[in-house]
C-alpha positions as MATLAB code, in Angstrom:
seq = 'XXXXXXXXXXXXXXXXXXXXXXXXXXXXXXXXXXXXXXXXXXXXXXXXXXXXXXXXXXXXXXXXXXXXXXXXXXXXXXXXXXXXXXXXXXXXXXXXXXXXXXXXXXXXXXXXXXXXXXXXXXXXXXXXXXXXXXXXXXXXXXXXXXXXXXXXXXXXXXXXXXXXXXXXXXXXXXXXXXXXXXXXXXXXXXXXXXXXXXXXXXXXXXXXXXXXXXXXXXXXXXXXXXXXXXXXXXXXXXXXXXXXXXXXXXXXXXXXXXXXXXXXXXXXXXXXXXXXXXXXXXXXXXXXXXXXXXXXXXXXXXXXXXXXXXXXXXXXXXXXXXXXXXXXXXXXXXXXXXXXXXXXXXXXXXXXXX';
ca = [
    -101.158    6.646   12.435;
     -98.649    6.600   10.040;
     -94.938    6.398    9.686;
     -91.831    5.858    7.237;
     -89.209    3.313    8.001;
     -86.000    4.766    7.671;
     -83.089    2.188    6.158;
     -79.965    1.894    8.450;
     -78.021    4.569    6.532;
     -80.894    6.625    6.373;
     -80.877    6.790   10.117;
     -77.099    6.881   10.318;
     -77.283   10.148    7.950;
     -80.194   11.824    9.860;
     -79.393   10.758   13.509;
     -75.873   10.858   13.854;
     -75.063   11.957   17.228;
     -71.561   12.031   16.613;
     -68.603   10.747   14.431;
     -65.052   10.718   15.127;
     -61.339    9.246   14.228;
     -61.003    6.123   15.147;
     -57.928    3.761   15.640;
     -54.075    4.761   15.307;
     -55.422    8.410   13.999;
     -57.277    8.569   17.746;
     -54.059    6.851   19.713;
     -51.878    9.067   17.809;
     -49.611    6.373   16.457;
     -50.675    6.625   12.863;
     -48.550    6.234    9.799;
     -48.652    7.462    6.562;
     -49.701    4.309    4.917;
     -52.471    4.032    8.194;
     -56.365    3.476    7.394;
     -58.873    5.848    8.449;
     -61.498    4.351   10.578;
     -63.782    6.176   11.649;
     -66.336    5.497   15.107;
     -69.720    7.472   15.939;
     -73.139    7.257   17.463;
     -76.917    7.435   15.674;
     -80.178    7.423   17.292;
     -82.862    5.006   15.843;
     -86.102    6.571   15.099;
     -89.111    5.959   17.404;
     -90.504    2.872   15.060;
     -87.381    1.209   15.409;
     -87.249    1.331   19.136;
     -90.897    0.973   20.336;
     -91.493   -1.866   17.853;
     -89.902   -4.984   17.583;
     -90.084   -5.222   13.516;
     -87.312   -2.857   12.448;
     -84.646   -3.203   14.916;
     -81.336   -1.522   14.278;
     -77.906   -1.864   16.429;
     -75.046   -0.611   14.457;
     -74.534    0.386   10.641;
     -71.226    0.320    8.479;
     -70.749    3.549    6.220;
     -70.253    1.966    2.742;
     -68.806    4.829    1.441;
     -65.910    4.920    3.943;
     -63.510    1.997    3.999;
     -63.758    1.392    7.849;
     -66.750    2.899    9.544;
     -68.976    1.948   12.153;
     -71.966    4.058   13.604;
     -73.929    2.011   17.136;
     -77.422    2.678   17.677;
     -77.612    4.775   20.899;
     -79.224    1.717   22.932;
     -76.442   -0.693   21.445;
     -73.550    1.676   22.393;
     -75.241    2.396   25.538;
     -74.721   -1.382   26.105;
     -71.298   -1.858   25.382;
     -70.558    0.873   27.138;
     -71.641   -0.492   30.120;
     -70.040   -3.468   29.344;
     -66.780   -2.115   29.248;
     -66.740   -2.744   26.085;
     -62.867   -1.135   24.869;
     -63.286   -0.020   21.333;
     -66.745    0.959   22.049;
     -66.347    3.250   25.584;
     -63.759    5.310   23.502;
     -66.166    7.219   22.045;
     -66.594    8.609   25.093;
     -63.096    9.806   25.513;
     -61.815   10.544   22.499;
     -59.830   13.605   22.044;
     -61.733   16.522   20.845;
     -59.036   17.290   18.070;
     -60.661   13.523   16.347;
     -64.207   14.824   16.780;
     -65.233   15.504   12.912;
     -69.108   16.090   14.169;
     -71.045   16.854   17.424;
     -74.231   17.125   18.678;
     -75.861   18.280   21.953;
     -77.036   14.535   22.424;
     -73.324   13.610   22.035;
     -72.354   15.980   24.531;
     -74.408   14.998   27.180;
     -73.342   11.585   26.975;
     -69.797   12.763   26.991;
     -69.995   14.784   30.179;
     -71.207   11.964   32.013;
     -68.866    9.679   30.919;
     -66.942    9.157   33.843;
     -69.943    8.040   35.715;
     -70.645    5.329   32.912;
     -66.969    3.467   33.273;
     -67.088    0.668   35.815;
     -64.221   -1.594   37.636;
     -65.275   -3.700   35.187;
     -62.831   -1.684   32.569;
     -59.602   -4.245   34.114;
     -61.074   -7.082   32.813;
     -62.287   -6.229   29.349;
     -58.924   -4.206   28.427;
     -56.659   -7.408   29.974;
     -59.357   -9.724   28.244;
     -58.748   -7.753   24.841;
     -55.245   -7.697   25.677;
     -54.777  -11.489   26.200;
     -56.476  -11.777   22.900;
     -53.851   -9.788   21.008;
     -51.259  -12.036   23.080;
     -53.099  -15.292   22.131;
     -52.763  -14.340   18.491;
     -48.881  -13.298   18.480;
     -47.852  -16.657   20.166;
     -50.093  -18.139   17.845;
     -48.160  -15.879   15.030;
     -44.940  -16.649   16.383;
     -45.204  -20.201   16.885;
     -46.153  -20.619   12.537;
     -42.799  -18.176   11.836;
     -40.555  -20.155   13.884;
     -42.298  -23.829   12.840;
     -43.420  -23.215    9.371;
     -45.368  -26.514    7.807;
     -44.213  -28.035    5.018;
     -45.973  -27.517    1.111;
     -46.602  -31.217    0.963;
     -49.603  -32.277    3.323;
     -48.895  -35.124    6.195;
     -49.078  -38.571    4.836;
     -50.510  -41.656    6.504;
     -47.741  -43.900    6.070;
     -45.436  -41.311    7.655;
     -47.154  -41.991   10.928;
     -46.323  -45.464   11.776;
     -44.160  -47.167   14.304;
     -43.031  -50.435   15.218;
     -44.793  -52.854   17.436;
     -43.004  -56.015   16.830;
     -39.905  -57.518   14.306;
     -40.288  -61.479   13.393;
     -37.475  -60.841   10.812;
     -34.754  -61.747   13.399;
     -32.506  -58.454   11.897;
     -32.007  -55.684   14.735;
     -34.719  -53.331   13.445;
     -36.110  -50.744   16.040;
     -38.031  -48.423   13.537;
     -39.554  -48.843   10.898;
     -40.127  -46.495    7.571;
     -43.115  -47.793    5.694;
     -41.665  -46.307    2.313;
     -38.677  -48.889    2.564;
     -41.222  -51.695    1.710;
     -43.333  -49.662   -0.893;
     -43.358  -52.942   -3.082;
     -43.848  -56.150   -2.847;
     -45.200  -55.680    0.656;
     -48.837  -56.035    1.756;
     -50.639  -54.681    5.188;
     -53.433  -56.896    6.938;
     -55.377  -55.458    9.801;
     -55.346  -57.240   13.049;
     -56.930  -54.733   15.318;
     -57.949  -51.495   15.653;
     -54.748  -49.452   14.369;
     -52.422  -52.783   14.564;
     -51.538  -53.966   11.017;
     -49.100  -57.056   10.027;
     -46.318  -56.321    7.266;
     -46.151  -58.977    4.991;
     -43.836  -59.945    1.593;
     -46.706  -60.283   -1.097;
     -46.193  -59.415   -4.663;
     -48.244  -57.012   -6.472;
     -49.093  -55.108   -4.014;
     -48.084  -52.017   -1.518;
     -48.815  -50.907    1.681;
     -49.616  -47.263    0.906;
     -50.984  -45.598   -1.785;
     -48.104  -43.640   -3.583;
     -49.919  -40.775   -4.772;
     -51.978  -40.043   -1.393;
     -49.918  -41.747    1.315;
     -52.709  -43.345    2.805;
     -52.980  -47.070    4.010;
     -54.112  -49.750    2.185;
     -55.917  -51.648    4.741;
     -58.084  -53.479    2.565;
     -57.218  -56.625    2.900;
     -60.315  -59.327    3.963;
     -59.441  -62.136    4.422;
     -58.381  -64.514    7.505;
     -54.890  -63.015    8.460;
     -54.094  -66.500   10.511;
     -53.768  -68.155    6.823;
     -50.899  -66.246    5.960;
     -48.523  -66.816    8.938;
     -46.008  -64.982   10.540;
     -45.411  -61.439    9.165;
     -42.256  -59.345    8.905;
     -43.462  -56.950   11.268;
     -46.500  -55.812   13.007;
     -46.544  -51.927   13.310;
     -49.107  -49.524   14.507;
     -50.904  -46.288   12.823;
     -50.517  -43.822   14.743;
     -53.921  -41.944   14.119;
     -54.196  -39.170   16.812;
     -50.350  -38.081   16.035;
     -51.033  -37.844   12.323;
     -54.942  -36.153   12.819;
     -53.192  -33.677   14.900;
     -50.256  -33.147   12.311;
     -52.940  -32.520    9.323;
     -54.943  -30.285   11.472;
     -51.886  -28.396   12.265;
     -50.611  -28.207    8.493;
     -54.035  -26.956    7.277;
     -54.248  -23.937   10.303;
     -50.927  -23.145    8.949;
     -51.180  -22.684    5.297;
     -55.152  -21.194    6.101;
     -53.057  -18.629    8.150;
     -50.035  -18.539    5.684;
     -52.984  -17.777    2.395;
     -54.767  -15.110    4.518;
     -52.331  -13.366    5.586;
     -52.378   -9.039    5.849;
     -49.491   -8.171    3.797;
     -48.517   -5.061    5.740;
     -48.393   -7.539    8.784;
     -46.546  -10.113    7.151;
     -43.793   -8.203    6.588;
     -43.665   -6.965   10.068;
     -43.753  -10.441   11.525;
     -40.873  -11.421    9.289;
     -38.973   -8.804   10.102;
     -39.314   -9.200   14.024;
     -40.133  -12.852   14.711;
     -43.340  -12.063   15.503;
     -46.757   -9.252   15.302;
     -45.486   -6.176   16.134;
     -48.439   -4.458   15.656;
     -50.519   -6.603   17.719;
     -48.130   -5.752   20.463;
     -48.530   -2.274   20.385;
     -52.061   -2.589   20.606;
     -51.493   -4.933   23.850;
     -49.343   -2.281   25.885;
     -51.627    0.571   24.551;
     -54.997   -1.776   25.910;
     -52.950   -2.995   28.858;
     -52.022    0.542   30.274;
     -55.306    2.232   29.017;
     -57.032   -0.588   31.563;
     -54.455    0.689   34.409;
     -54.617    4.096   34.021;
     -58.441    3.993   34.078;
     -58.437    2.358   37.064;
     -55.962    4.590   38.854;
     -57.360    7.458   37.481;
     -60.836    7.366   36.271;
     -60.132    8.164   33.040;
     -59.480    6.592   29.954;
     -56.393    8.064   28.099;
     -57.637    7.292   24.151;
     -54.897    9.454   22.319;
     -52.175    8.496   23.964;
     -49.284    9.976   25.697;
     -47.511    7.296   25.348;
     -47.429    6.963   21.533;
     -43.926    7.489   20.559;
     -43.131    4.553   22.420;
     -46.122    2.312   21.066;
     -44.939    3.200   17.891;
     -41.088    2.143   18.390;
     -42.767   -1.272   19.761;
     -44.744   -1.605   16.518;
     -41.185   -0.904   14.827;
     -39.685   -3.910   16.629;
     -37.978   -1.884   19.882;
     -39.198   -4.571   21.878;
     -38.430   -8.500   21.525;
     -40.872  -10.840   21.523;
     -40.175  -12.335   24.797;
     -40.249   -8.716   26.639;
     -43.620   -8.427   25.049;
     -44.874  -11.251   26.565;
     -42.990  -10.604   30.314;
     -44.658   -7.103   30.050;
     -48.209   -8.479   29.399;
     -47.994  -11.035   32.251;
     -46.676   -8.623   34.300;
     -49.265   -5.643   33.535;
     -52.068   -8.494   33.767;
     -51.156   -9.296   37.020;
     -50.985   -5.872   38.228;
     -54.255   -4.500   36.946;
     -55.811   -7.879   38.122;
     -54.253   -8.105   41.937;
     -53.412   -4.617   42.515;
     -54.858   -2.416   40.799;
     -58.484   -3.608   40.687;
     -58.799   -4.099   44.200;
     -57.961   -0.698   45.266;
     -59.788    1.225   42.636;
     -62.242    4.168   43.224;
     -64.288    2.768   40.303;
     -67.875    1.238   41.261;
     -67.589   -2.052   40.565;
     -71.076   -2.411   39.340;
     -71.878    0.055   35.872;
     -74.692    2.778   36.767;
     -77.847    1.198   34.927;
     -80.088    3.855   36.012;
     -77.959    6.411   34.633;
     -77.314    5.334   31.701;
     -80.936    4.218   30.690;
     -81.766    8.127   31.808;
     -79.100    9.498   29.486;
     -80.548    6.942   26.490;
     -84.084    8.402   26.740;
     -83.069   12.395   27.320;
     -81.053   11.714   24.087;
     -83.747   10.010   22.233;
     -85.460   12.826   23.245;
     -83.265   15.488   22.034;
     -83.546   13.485   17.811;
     -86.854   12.945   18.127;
     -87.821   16.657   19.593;
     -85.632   17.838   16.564;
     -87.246   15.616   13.823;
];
């Protein structure tokens, strides 16, 4: 017996089932300045799915900028899963289908028996993400870090004074000379007058704790202050997140956040996932170009403020969660046998072509 392996884009080219708009073009809140993504379905050939040597789930298009074909078994999967960018495909408008096949077509006429209950969860989940990310977002506009990184000798406080002044903090830059710190324990250190020497490092900030020898020779010290070591970890974590989000950055999205306080886009995308979940379960459909776009796209432009966004999510959460989702018509469990039928009469339908 023999056989040729097919590469992924091979496959993708031969076996496409289907390909269609994908994103704001599919929602019908694109924008001029908008990518084109586009979404479709491929059948591996037999080799690849009665063998466990050439295995293939999902292939990018490198000569589109955004494209994404799943294997039929993979999408069959996710689909089942609930998965929300994935089950589209499914629903999509016909207007955003650029190709078709039978195979496709079958699938789509039984998509309504291939969504589950399971729909509130993975739309909310998706939609708690987005929210996630614009707190996140919101909380480095309002607090940005500072360009210089957190020092160690910025994070100390005052344990004890022997100096018999009224001193009730202590700023470790005040005795940059002359001064010398000895460890007692742990994160304790005495302050002491020593010449020559400094307790921090200019050029780094950090400690000099080096001293070694017995402490109890030099006597009393000026003070005995503490490094606070969890406050200033946290504080360096927290600068690096910041400037790691600050470098990477979308453009396009920065200048949305700084015009609104806070992710615009990723709002729209939260009321558009949110209400997608809801109407799916009231309905048993899932609305992918929406009705609804005008107003996702005055959100995107900043219509809403940032602390209606995140009422509206709460609010939407809790109703596809508590009301919704107990009352639906949906099964609550995805059809398995179904869709494992579907997989082979479609694998069927390529191969019987080929």
């Amino acid at each position: 017996m023999t056989f040729t392996v097919k590469t992924a884009q091979e496959l993708m080219r031969d076996n496409l089932l289907v390909k269609h708009y994908a994103g704001s073009h599919a929602y019908g809140t694109s924008l001029p300045t908008s990518d084109v993504d586009f979404r479709g379905i491929f059948c591996a050939d037999p080799v690849n799915v009665r063998t466990p040597f050439y295995v293939i789930k999902e292939v990018d298009d490198t000569s589109e900028e955004d494209t994404k074909f799943y294997e039929v078994a993979q999408f069959m999967k996710l689909v089942l899963d609930c998965n929300p960018n994935v089950v589209e495909t499914l629903w999509v408008d016909e207007r955003d289908i650029v190709h078709t096949t039978p195979a496709y077509q079958l699938l789509r006429e039984n998509a309504g028996k291939l969504l589950s209950s399971k729909i509130a969860f993975t739309t909310s989940g998706y939609a708690l993400a987005q929210l996630k990310r614009i707190k996140g977002h919101n909380k480095w506009i309002n607090n940005p870090q500072p360009v210089e990184r957190p020092q160690q000798v910025d994070y100390v406080s005052l344990v004890h004074n022997f100096t018999g002044e009224k001193v009730f903090k202590i700023n470790l830059r005040d005795f940059e000379r002359g001064h010398r710190l000895v460890p007692f324990s742990g994160d304790t250190f005495g302050l002491y007058q020593m010449d020559g020497y400094s307790p921090f490092n200019a050029e780094s900030g950090n400690l000099n704790d080096d001293y070694q020898g017995d402490s109890h020779d030099l006597g009393t010290p000026l003070f005995v202050i503490k490094y606070n070591r969890s406050v200033y970890e946290s504080a360096k974590e927290t600068w690096s997140n910041y400037w790691t989000w600050k470098k990477n950055r979308n453009e396009k999205r920065s200048a949305l956040e700084e015009a609104h306080g806070y992710d615009t886009k990723h709002a729209m995308h939260l009321v558009r996932l949110l209400r997608m979940g809801a109407e799916a379960l009231e309905t048993g459909v899932l609305q992918v170009r929406r009705p609804d776009a005008e107003e996702l796209l005055a959100i995107r432009n900043g219509a809403w403020t940032y602390e209606q966004v995140v009422e509206y999510a709460e609010m939407m959460d809790d109703k596809v969660r508590n009301q919704l989702y107990p009352k639906t018509l949906l099964p609550k469990k995805p059809d398995i046998k179904l869709a494992a039928e579907l997989t082979l009469a479609v694998q069927d339908l390529v191969w019987t072509k080929n």
